[in-house]
Amino acid sequence: MKILVIEDNSAIAKQIEEFFSGNQWQLDFASTARLGISLALDQIYDVILLDLNLPDGDGLDVCAAIKDRSDVSPPILMLTARDSFEDKVAGFHSGADDYLTKPFDLRELILRCEALARRPLLHQPKSMCLGELTLDTKSKIAKYKENYLALTGIGYHILELLVKAHPQPVTRSFISHQLWGDDPPESDALKSHIYSLRKSLDKACGVAVLKTIMNVGLKLELPQEDFQKND
């Protein structure tokens, strides 16, 4: 998981970094409101931890700005010494998804982060369909009509990204970031996974459906009759 910590207290930031490093999570840090907003809008995070007392702005305004301007709205957990009921009301009204007052137990913080990161999965459908292509989101199995696709875990993940984006293309950089964050493999692993996915799709569908859009990325183009049957 990838977490952004917007906190100007270096001691607290260091404690969070040391505790979360044992869980192999990737953390980015910002000590100002300006940098925090910039990172939140430029990267995709599973959770954002936000202090309210920042040197160049109020965390309430930072929260509202991120929620209003972000294409992919991330869960935000406020970390603050403001512990009155009115403070909590203001926090939630600004867009916070959770609220934890200082001092806090780091074990509780990590539990709350895990719960927030799971929330998007609560409303995810058990299956996704695109024409005659069906993805079982629980078992991570895909089939075209009655033909099952031979996919690796990464191949399925790429296919799911393409189905969700349809009819728009998906850039290779977006796919890479979704798979590996900011630490992609040194080798051209993505190219190999895309090649394997294309072979599986071609075999199951009988036609080439994974198209390369020059200077843009990849998109799925299933036979038109697939969609006519479902109308």
PDB file of C-alpha atoms in Angstrom:
ATOM      1  CA  MET A   1       0.000   0.000   0.000  1.00  0.00           C
ATOM      2  CA  LYS A   2       1.070   3.551  -0.633  1.00  0.00           C
ATOM      3  CA  ILE A   3       0.508   6.229   1.998  1.00  0.00           C
ATOM      4  CA  LEU A   4       1.055   9.998   1.964  1.00  0.00           C
ATOM      5  CA  VAL A   5       1.848  11.542   5.359  1.00  0.00           C
ATOM      6  CA  ILE A   6       1.246  15.303   5.525  1.00  0.00           C
ATOM      7  CA  GLU A   7       2.773  16.170   8.901  1.00  0.00           C
ATOM      8  CA  ASP A   8       5.157  18.965   9.922  1.00  0.00           C
ATOM      9  CA  ASN A   9       6.159  17.377  13.234  1.00  0.00           C
ATOM     10  CA  SER A  10       9.348  15.530  12.312  1.00  0.00           C
ATOM     11  CA  ALA A  11       9.269  13.354  15.447  1.00  0.00           C
ATOM     12  CA  ILE A  12       5.763  12.058  14.700  1.00  0.00           C
ATOM     13  CA  ALA A  13       6.629  11.574  11.026  1.00  0.00           C
ATOM     14  CA  LYS A  14       9.705   9.553  12.034  1.00  0.00           C
ATOM     15  CA  GLN A  15       7.664   7.350  14.377  1.00  0.00           C
ATOM     16  CA  ILE A  16       5.144   6.639  11.626  1.00  0.00           C
ATOM     17  CA  GLU A  17       7.910   5.867   9.139  1.00  0.00           C
ATOM     18  CA  GLU A  18       9.652   3.420  11.478  1.00  0.00           C
ATOM     19  CA  PHE A  19       6.447   1.651  12.488  1.00  0.00           C
ATOM     20  CA  PHE A  20       5.033   1.312   8.978  1.00  0.00           C
ATOM     21  CA  SER A  21       8.340   0.190   7.459  1.00  0.00           C
ATOM     22  CA  GLY A  22       7.914  -3.145   9.207  1.00  0.00           C
ATOM     23  CA  ASN A  23       4.752  -3.712   7.173  1.00  0.00           C
ATOM     24  CA  GLN A  24       6.534  -3.046   3.856  1.00  0.00           C
ATOM     25  CA  TRP A  25       4.316  -0.093   2.992  1.00  0.00           C
ATOM     26  CA  GLN A  26       5.558   2.739   0.841  1.00  0.00           C
ATOM     27  CA  LEU A  27       5.368   6.166   2.468  1.00  0.00           C
ATOM     28  CA  ASP A  28       5.778   9.653   1.039  1.00  0.00           C
ATOM     29  CA  PHE A  29       6.095  12.670   3.341  1.00  0.00           C
ATOM     30  CA  ALA A  30       5.158  16.334   3.094  1.00  0.00           C
ATOM     31  CA  SER A  31       5.746  18.898   5.840  1.00  0.00           C
ATOM     32  CA  THR A  32       3.720  21.693   4.232  1.00  0.00           C
ATOM     33  CA  ALA A  33       0.190  22.079   2.915  1.00  0.00           C
ATOM     34  CA  ARG A  34       1.464  23.125  -0.496  1.00  0.00           C
ATOM     35  CA  LEU A  35       3.672  20.059  -0.980  1.00  0.00           C
ATOM     36  CA  GLY A  36       0.990  17.772   0.438  1.00  0.00           C
ATOM     37  CA  ILE A  37      -1.621  18.964  -2.045  1.00  0.00           C
ATOM     38  CA  SER A  38       0.867  18.731  -4.910  1.00  0.00           C
ATOM     39  CA  LEU A  39       1.790  15.117  -4.099  1.00  0.00           C
ATOM     40  CA  ALA A  40      -1.829  14.104  -3.505  1.00  0.00           C
ATOM     41  CA  LEU A  41      -2.869  15.392  -6.918  1.00  0.00           C
ATOM     42  CA  ASP A  42       0.170  14.014  -8.737  1.00  0.00           C
ATOM     43  CA  GLN A  43       0.263  10.482  -7.252  1.00  0.00           C
ATOM     44  CA  ILE A  44      -2.247   7.769  -6.405  1.00  0.00           C
ATOM     45  CA  TYR A  45      -2.368   6.863  -2.709  1.00  0.00           C
ATOM     46  CA  ASP A  46      -4.277   4.195  -0.811  1.00  0.00           C
ATOM     47  CA  VAL A  47      -4.523   6.462   2.248  1.00  0.00           C
ATOM     48  CA  ILE A  48      -3.521  10.023   3.171  1.00  0.00           C
ATOM     49  CA  LEU A  49      -2.628  10.882   6.779  1.00  0.00           C
ATOM     50  CA  LEU A  50      -3.221  14.589   7.332  1.00  0.00           C
ATOM     51  CA  ASP A  51      -2.208  16.825  10.235  1.00  0.00           C
ATOM     52  CA  LEU A  52      -4.403  19.897  10.706  1.00  0.00           C
ATOM     53  CA  ASN A  53      -1.789  22.340  12.017  1.00  0.00           C
ATOM     54  CA  LEU A  54       0.534  22.954   9.084  1.00  0.00           C
ATOM     55  CA  PRO A  55       2.961  25.902   8.788  1.00  0.00           C
ATOM     56  CA  ASP A  56       1.428  27.273   5.585  1.00  0.00           C
ATOM     57  CA  GLY A  57      -2.242  26.368   5.925  1.00  0.00           C
ATOM     58  CA  ASP A  58      -5.012  24.611   7.780  1.00  0.00           C
ATOM     59  CA  GLY A  59      -5.465  20.891   7.246  1.00  0.00           C
ATOM     60  CA  LEU A  60      -9.211  21.393   6.791  1.00  0.00           C
ATOM     61  CA  ASP A  61      -8.526  23.465   3.676  1.00  0.00           C
ATOM     62  CA  VAL A  62      -5.960  20.909   2.478  1.00  0.00           C
ATOM     63  CA  CYS A  63      -8.495  18.106   2.861  1.00  0.00           C
ATOM     64  CA  ALA A  64     -11.180  20.018   0.971  1.00  0.00           C
ATOM     65  CA  ALA A  65      -8.740  20.916  -1.822  1.00  0.00           C
ATOM     66  CA  ILE A  66      -7.590  17.303  -2.292  1.00  0.00           C
ATOM     67  CA  LYS A  67     -11.146  15.964  -2.323  1.00  0.00           C
ATOM     68  CA  ASP A  68     -12.292  18.651  -4.747  1.00  0.00           C
ATOM     69  CA  ARG A  69      -9.394  18.519  -7.210  1.00  0.00           C
ATOM     70  CA  SER A  70      -8.271  14.879  -7.185  1.00  0.00           C
ATOM     71  CA  ASP A  71      -9.316  12.635 -10.096  1.00  0.00           C
ATOM     72  CA  VAL A  72      -9.110   9.583  -7.815  1.00  0.00           C
ATOM     73  CA  SER A  73     -10.358  10.684  -4.403  1.00  0.00           C
ATOM     74  CA  PRO A  74      -8.150   9.015  -1.755  1.00  0.00           C
ATOM     75  CA  PRO A  75      -9.301   8.168   1.786  1.00  0.00           C
ATOM     76  CA  ILE A  76      -8.068  10.835   4.211  1.00  0.00           C
ATOM     77  CA  LEU A  77      -7.396  10.181   7.900  1.00  0.00           C
ATOM     78  CA  MET A  78      -6.914  13.325   9.982  1.00  0.00           C
ATOM     79  CA  LEU A  79      -4.284  13.209  12.748  1.00  0.00           C
ATOM     80  CA  THR A  80      -4.688  16.118  15.123  1.00  0.00           C
ATOM     81  CA  ALA A  81      -4.699  17.368  18.696  1.00  0.00           C
ATOM     82  CA  ARG A  82      -8.037  19.063  18.040  1.00  0.00           C
ATOM     83  CA  ASP A  83     -10.248  16.715  20.008  1.00  0.00           C
ATOM     84  CA  SER A  84     -13.552  18.511  20.570  1.00  0.00           C
ATOM     85  CA  PHE A  85     -16.758  17.283  18.954  1.00  0.00           C
ATOM     86  CA  GLU A  86     -16.972  20.519  16.957  1.00  0.00           C
ATOM     87  CA  ASP A  87     -13.447  19.918  15.621  1.00  0.00           C
ATOM     88  CA  LYS A  88     -14.444  16.439  14.467  1.00  0.00           C
ATOM     89  CA  VAL A  89     -17.582  17.798  12.792  1.00  0.00           C
ATOM     90  CA  ALA A  90     -15.461  20.328  10.904  1.00  0.00           C
ATOM     91  CA  GLY A  91     -13.046  17.601   9.870  1.00  0.00           C
ATOM     92  CA  PHE A  92     -15.677  15.279   8.481  1.00  0.00           C
ATOM     93  CA  HIS A  93     -17.501  18.144   6.770  1.00  0.00           C
ATOM     94  CA  SER A  94     -14.267  19.098   4.989  1.00  0.00           C
ATOM     95  CA  GLY A  95     -14.121  15.593   3.493  1.00  0.00           C
ATOM     96  CA  ALA A  96     -12.209  13.480   6.023  1.00  0.00           C
ATOM     97  CA  ASP A  97     -12.948   9.754   6.008  1.00  0.00           C
ATOM     98  CA  ASP A  98     -11.621   9.141   9.516  1.00  0.00           C
ATOM     99  CA  TYR A  99     -10.362  11.156  12.473  1.00  0.00           C
ATOM    100  CA  LEU A 100      -7.750  10.192  15.076  1.00  0.00           C
ATOM    101  CA  THR A 101      -6.666  12.506  17.899  1.00  0.00           C
ATOM    102  CA  LYS A 102      -3.134  12.864  19.236  1.00  0.00           C
ATOM    103  CA  PRO A 103      -1.581  11.166  21.080  1.00  0.00           C
ATOM    104  CA  PHE A 104      -2.519   7.906  19.377  1.00  0.00           C
ATOM    105  CA  ASP A 105      -1.412   4.288  19.396  1.00  0.00           C
ATOM    106  CA  LEU A 106       0.484   3.447  16.219  1.00  0.00           C
ATOM    107  CA  ARG A 107      -1.121   0.004  16.233  1.00  0.00           C
ATOM    108  CA  GLU A 108      -4.530   1.631  16.003  1.00  0.00           C
ATOM    109  CA  LEU A 109      -3.311   3.925  13.239  1.00  0.00           C
ATOM    110  CA  ILE A 110      -2.242   1.009  11.072  1.00  0.00           C
ATOM    111  CA  LEU A 111      -5.562  -0.767  11.642  1.00  0.00           C
ATOM    112  CA  ARG A 112      -7.447   2.333  10.569  1.00  0.00           C
ATOM    113  CA  CYS A 113      -5.266   2.661   7.453  1.00  0.00           C
ATOM    114  CA  GLU A 114      -5.953  -0.944   6.501  1.00  0.00           C
ATOM    115  CA  ALA A 115      -9.692  -0.408   6.973  1.00  0.00           C
ATOM    116  CA  LEU A 116      -9.679   2.756   4.858  1.00  0.00           C
ATOM    117  CA  ALA A 117      -7.712   1.052   2.087  1.00  0.00           C
ATOM    118  CA  ARG A 118     -10.318  -1.736   1.957  1.00  0.00           C
ATOM    119  CA  ARG A 119     -13.288   0.593   1.592  1.00  0.00           C
ATOM    120  CA  PRO A 120     -13.181   0.862  -2.223  1.00  0.00           C
ATOM    121  CA  LEU A 121     -13.535  -2.930  -2.372  1.00  0.00           C
ATOM    122  CA  LEU A 122     -16.842  -2.845  -0.480  1.00  0.00           C
ATOM    123  CA  HIS A 123     -18.739  -1.545  -3.491  1.00  0.00           C
ATOM    124  CA  GLN A 124     -16.845  -3.478  -6.147  1.00  0.00           C
ATOM    125  CA  PRO A 125     -19.105  -5.765  -8.192  1.00  0.00           C
ATOM    126  CA  LYS A 126     -18.497  -9.506  -7.993  1.00  0.00           C
ATOM    127  CA  SER A 127     -18.208  -9.628 -11.770  1.00  0.00           C
ATOM    128  CA  MET A 128     -17.474  -7.233 -14.612  1.00  0.00           C
ATOM    129  CA  CYS A 129     -18.731  -7.663 -18.162  1.00  0.00           C
ATOM    130  CA  LEU A 130     -17.639  -6.072 -21.393  1.00  0.00           C
ATOM    131  CA  GLY A 131     -19.591  -7.582 -24.239  1.00  0.00           C
ATOM    132  CA  GLU A 132     -18.924 -11.344 -24.102  1.00  0.00           C
ATOM    133  CA  LEU A 133     -15.879 -10.834 -21.870  1.00  0.00           C
ATOM    134  CA  THR A 134     -16.552 -11.597 -18.180  1.00  0.00           C
ATOM    135  CA  LEU A 135     -14.251 -11.039 -15.211  1.00  0.00           C
ATOM    136  CA  ASP A 136     -14.871 -12.638 -11.829  1.00  0.00           C
ATOM    137  CA  THR A 137     -13.408 -10.027  -9.454  1.00  0.00           C
ATOM    138  CA  LYS A 138     -13.336 -12.398  -6.494  1.00  0.00           C
ATOM    139  CA  SER A 139     -11.646 -15.429  -8.037  1.00  0.00           C
ATOM    140  CA  LYS A 140      -9.650 -13.289 -10.530  1.00  0.00           C
ATOM    141  CA  ILE A 141     -10.765 -15.471 -13.448  1.00  0.00           C
ATOM    142  CA  ALA A 142     -11.692 -14.162 -16.890  1.00  0.00           C
ATOM    143  CA  LYS A 143     -13.483 -15.793 -19.802  1.00  0.00           C
ATOM    144  CA  TYR A 144     -14.667 -14.850 -23.273  1.00  0.00           C
ATOM    145  CA  LYS A 145     -17.996 -16.543 -23.961  1.00  0.00           C
ATOM    146  CA  GLU A 146     -17.186 -20.040 -22.595  1.00  0.00           C
ATOM    147  CA  ASN A 147     -13.441 -19.838 -23.165  1.00  0.00           C
ATOM    148  CA  TYR A 148     -11.364 -19.226 -20.057  1.00  0.00           C
ATOM    149  CA  LEU A 149      -8.278 -17.033 -20.376  1.00  0.00           C
ATOM    150  CA  ALA A 150      -4.936 -18.364 -19.147  1.00  0.00           C
ATOM    151  CA  LEU A 151      -3.819 -15.383 -17.064  1.00  0.00           C
ATOM    152  CA  THR A 152      -1.224 -14.656 -14.423  1.00  0.00           C
ATOM    153  CA  GLY A 153      -2.205 -12.467 -11.483  1.00  0.00           C
ATOM    154  CA  ILE A 154      -0.608  -9.447 -13.138  1.00  0.00           C
ATOM    155  CA  GLY A 155      -2.234 -10.290 -16.467  1.00  0.00           C
ATOM    156  CA  TYR A 156      -5.644 -10.319 -14.806  1.00  0.00           C
ATOM    157  CA  HIS A 157      -4.914  -6.995 -13.101  1.00  0.00           C
ATOM    158  CA  ILE A 158      -3.981  -5.377 -16.429  1.00  0.00           C
ATOM    159  CA  LEU A 159      -7.115  -6.761 -18.069  1.00  0.00           C
ATOM    160  CA  GLU A 160      -9.278  -5.402 -15.236  1.00  0.00           C
ATOM    161  CA  LEU A 161      -7.754  -1.932 -15.694  1.00  0.00           C
ATOM    162  CA  LEU A 162      -8.535  -2.076 -19.425  1.00  0.00           C
ATOM    163  CA  VAL A 163     -12.134  -3.190 -18.843  1.00  0.00           C
ATOM    164  CA  LYS A 164     -12.735  -0.434 -16.281  1.00  0.00           C
ATOM    165  CA  ALA A 165     -11.331   2.194 -18.645  1.00  0.00           C
ATOM    166  CA  HIS A 166     -13.224   1.032 -21.749  1.00  0.00           C
ATOM    167  CA  PRO A 167     -13.797   2.622 -24.226  1.00  0.00           C
ATOM    168  CA  GLN A 168     -10.896   4.890 -23.282  1.00  0.00           C
ATOM    169  CA  PRO A 169      -7.278   3.760 -23.678  1.00  0.00           C
ATOM    170  CA  VAL A 170      -4.944   3.228 -20.704  1.00  0.00           C
ATOM    171  CA  THR A 171      -1.375   4.499 -20.758  1.00  0.00           C
ATOM    172  CA  ARG A 172       1.497   2.156 -20.033  1.00  0.00           C
ATOM    173  CA  SER A 173       2.708   4.496 -17.298  1.00  0.00           C
ATOM    174  CA  PHE A 174      -0.667   4.261 -15.535  1.00  0.00           C
ATOM    175  CA  ILE A 175      -0.635   0.459 -15.744  1.00  0.00           C
ATOM    176  CA  SER A 176       2.931   0.343 -14.412  1.00  0.00           C
ATOM    177  CA  HIS A 177       2.046   2.623 -11.506  1.00  0.00           C
ATOM    178  CA  GLN A 178      -0.986   0.522 -10.605  1.00  0.00           C
ATOM    179  CA  LEU A 179       1.123  -2.641 -10.610  1.00  0.00           C
ATOM    180  CA  TRP A 180       4.320  -1.485  -8.943  1.00  0.00           C
ATOM    181  CA  GLY A 181       3.876   2.086  -7.708  1.00  0.00           C
ATOM    182  CA  ASP A 182       7.030   4.169  -8.050  1.00  0.00           C
ATOM    183  CA  ASP A 183       9.305   1.118  -7.946  1.00  0.00           C
ATOM    184  CA  PRO A 184       8.826  -0.785 -11.231  1.00  0.00           C
ATOM    185  CA  PRO A 185      11.124  -3.715 -12.121  1.00  0.00           C
ATOM    186  CA  GLU A 186      14.357  -2.787 -13.850  1.00  0.00           C
ATOM    187  CA  SER A 187      13.661  -5.132 -16.777  1.00  0.00           C
ATOM    188  CA  ASP A 188      10.923  -4.529 -19.329  1.00  0.00           C
ATOM    189  CA  ALA A 189       8.511  -6.644 -17.301  1.00  0.00           C
ATOM    190  CA  LEU A 190       5.396  -4.712 -18.354  1.00  0.00           C
ATOM    191  CA  LYS A 191       6.055  -5.408 -22.025  1.00  0.00           C
ATOM    192  CA  SER A 192       6.327  -9.128 -21.272  1.00  0.00           C
ATOM    193  CA  HIS A 193       3.075  -9.171 -19.277  1.00  0.00           C
ATOM    194  CA  ILE A 194       1.221  -7.289 -22.012  1.00  0.00           C
ATOM    195  CA  TYR A 195       2.522  -9.746 -24.599  1.00  0.00           C
ATOM    196  CA  SER A 196       1.263 -12.718 -22.541  1.00  0.00           C
ATOM    197  CA  LEU A 197      -2.122 -11.035 -22.003  1.00  0.00           C
ATOM    198  CA  ARG A 198      -2.461 -10.367 -25.728  1.00  0.00           C
ATOM    199  CA  LYS A 199      -1.736 -14.030 -26.540  1.00  0.00           C
ATOM    200  CA  SER A 200      -4.350 -15.210 -24.037  1.00  0.00           C
ATOM    201  CA  LEU A 201      -6.960 -12.808 -25.390  1.00  0.00           C
ATOM    202  CA  ASP A 202      -6.242 -13.726 -29.002  1.00  0.00           C
ATOM    203  CA  LYS A 203      -6.586 -17.441 -28.234  1.00  0.00           C
ATOM    204  CA  ALA A 204      -9.826 -17.092 -26.265  1.00  0.00           C
ATOM    205  CA  CYS A 205     -11.485 -14.495 -28.510  1.00  0.00           C
ATOM    206  CA  GLY A 206     -10.288 -15.779 -31.858  1.00  0.00           C
ATOM    207  CA  VAL A 207      -9.501 -12.218 -32.959  1.00  0.00           C
ATOM    208  CA  ALA A 208      -7.097  -9.488 -31.868  1.00  0.00           C
ATOM    209  CA  VAL A 209      -8.896  -7.366 -29.282  1.00  0.00           C
ATOM    210  CA  LEU A 210      -6.000  -5.713 -27.420  1.00  0.00           C
ATOM    211  CA  LYS A 211      -5.072  -2.720 -29.537  1.00  0.00           C
ATOM    212  CA  THR A 212      -2.027  -0.481 -29.273  1.00  0.00           C
ATOM    213  CA  ILE A 213      -2.830   3.210 -29.755  1.00  0.00           C
ATOM    214  CA  MET A 214       0.326   4.908 -30.972  1.00  0.00           C
ATOM    215  CA  ASN A 215       1.754   7.411 -28.468  1.00  0.00           C
ATOM    216  CA  VAL A 216      -1.249   6.841 -26.181  1.00  0.00           C
ATOM    217  CA  GLY A 217      -1.472   3.343 -24.744  1.00  0.00           C
ATOM    218  CA  LEU A 218      -3.673   0.246 -24.898  1.00  0.00           C
ATOM    219  CA  LYS A 219      -7.393  -0.359 -25.225  1.00  0.00           C
ATOM    220  CA  LEU A 220      -9.807  -3.232 -25.720  1.00  0.00           C
ATOM    221  CA  GLU A 221     -11.810  -3.442 -28.942  1.00  0.00           C
ATOM    222  CA  LEU A 222     -14.167  -6.405 -28.817  1.00  0.00           C
ATOM    223  CA  PRO A 223     -16.216  -7.503 -31.856  1.00  0.00           C
ATOM    224  CA  GLN A 224     -19.244  -5.249 -32.328  1.00  0.00           C
ATOM    225  CA  GLU A 225     -21.632  -8.202 -32.369  1.00  0.00           C
ATOM    226  CA  ASP A 226     -20.686  -8.917 -28.738  1.00  0.00           C
ATOM    227  CA  PHE A 227     -22.369  -5.706 -27.657  1.00  0.00           C
ATOM    228  CA  GLN A 228     -25.336  -6.117 -30.034  1.00  0.00           C
ATOM    229  CA  LYS A 229     -26.156  -9.447 -28.385  1.00  0.00           C
ATOM    230  CA  ASN A 230     -26.227  -7.797 -24.987  1.00  0.00           C
ATOM    231  CA  ASP A 231     -28.511  -4.925 -26.058  1.00  0.00           C
TER     232      ASP A 231
END
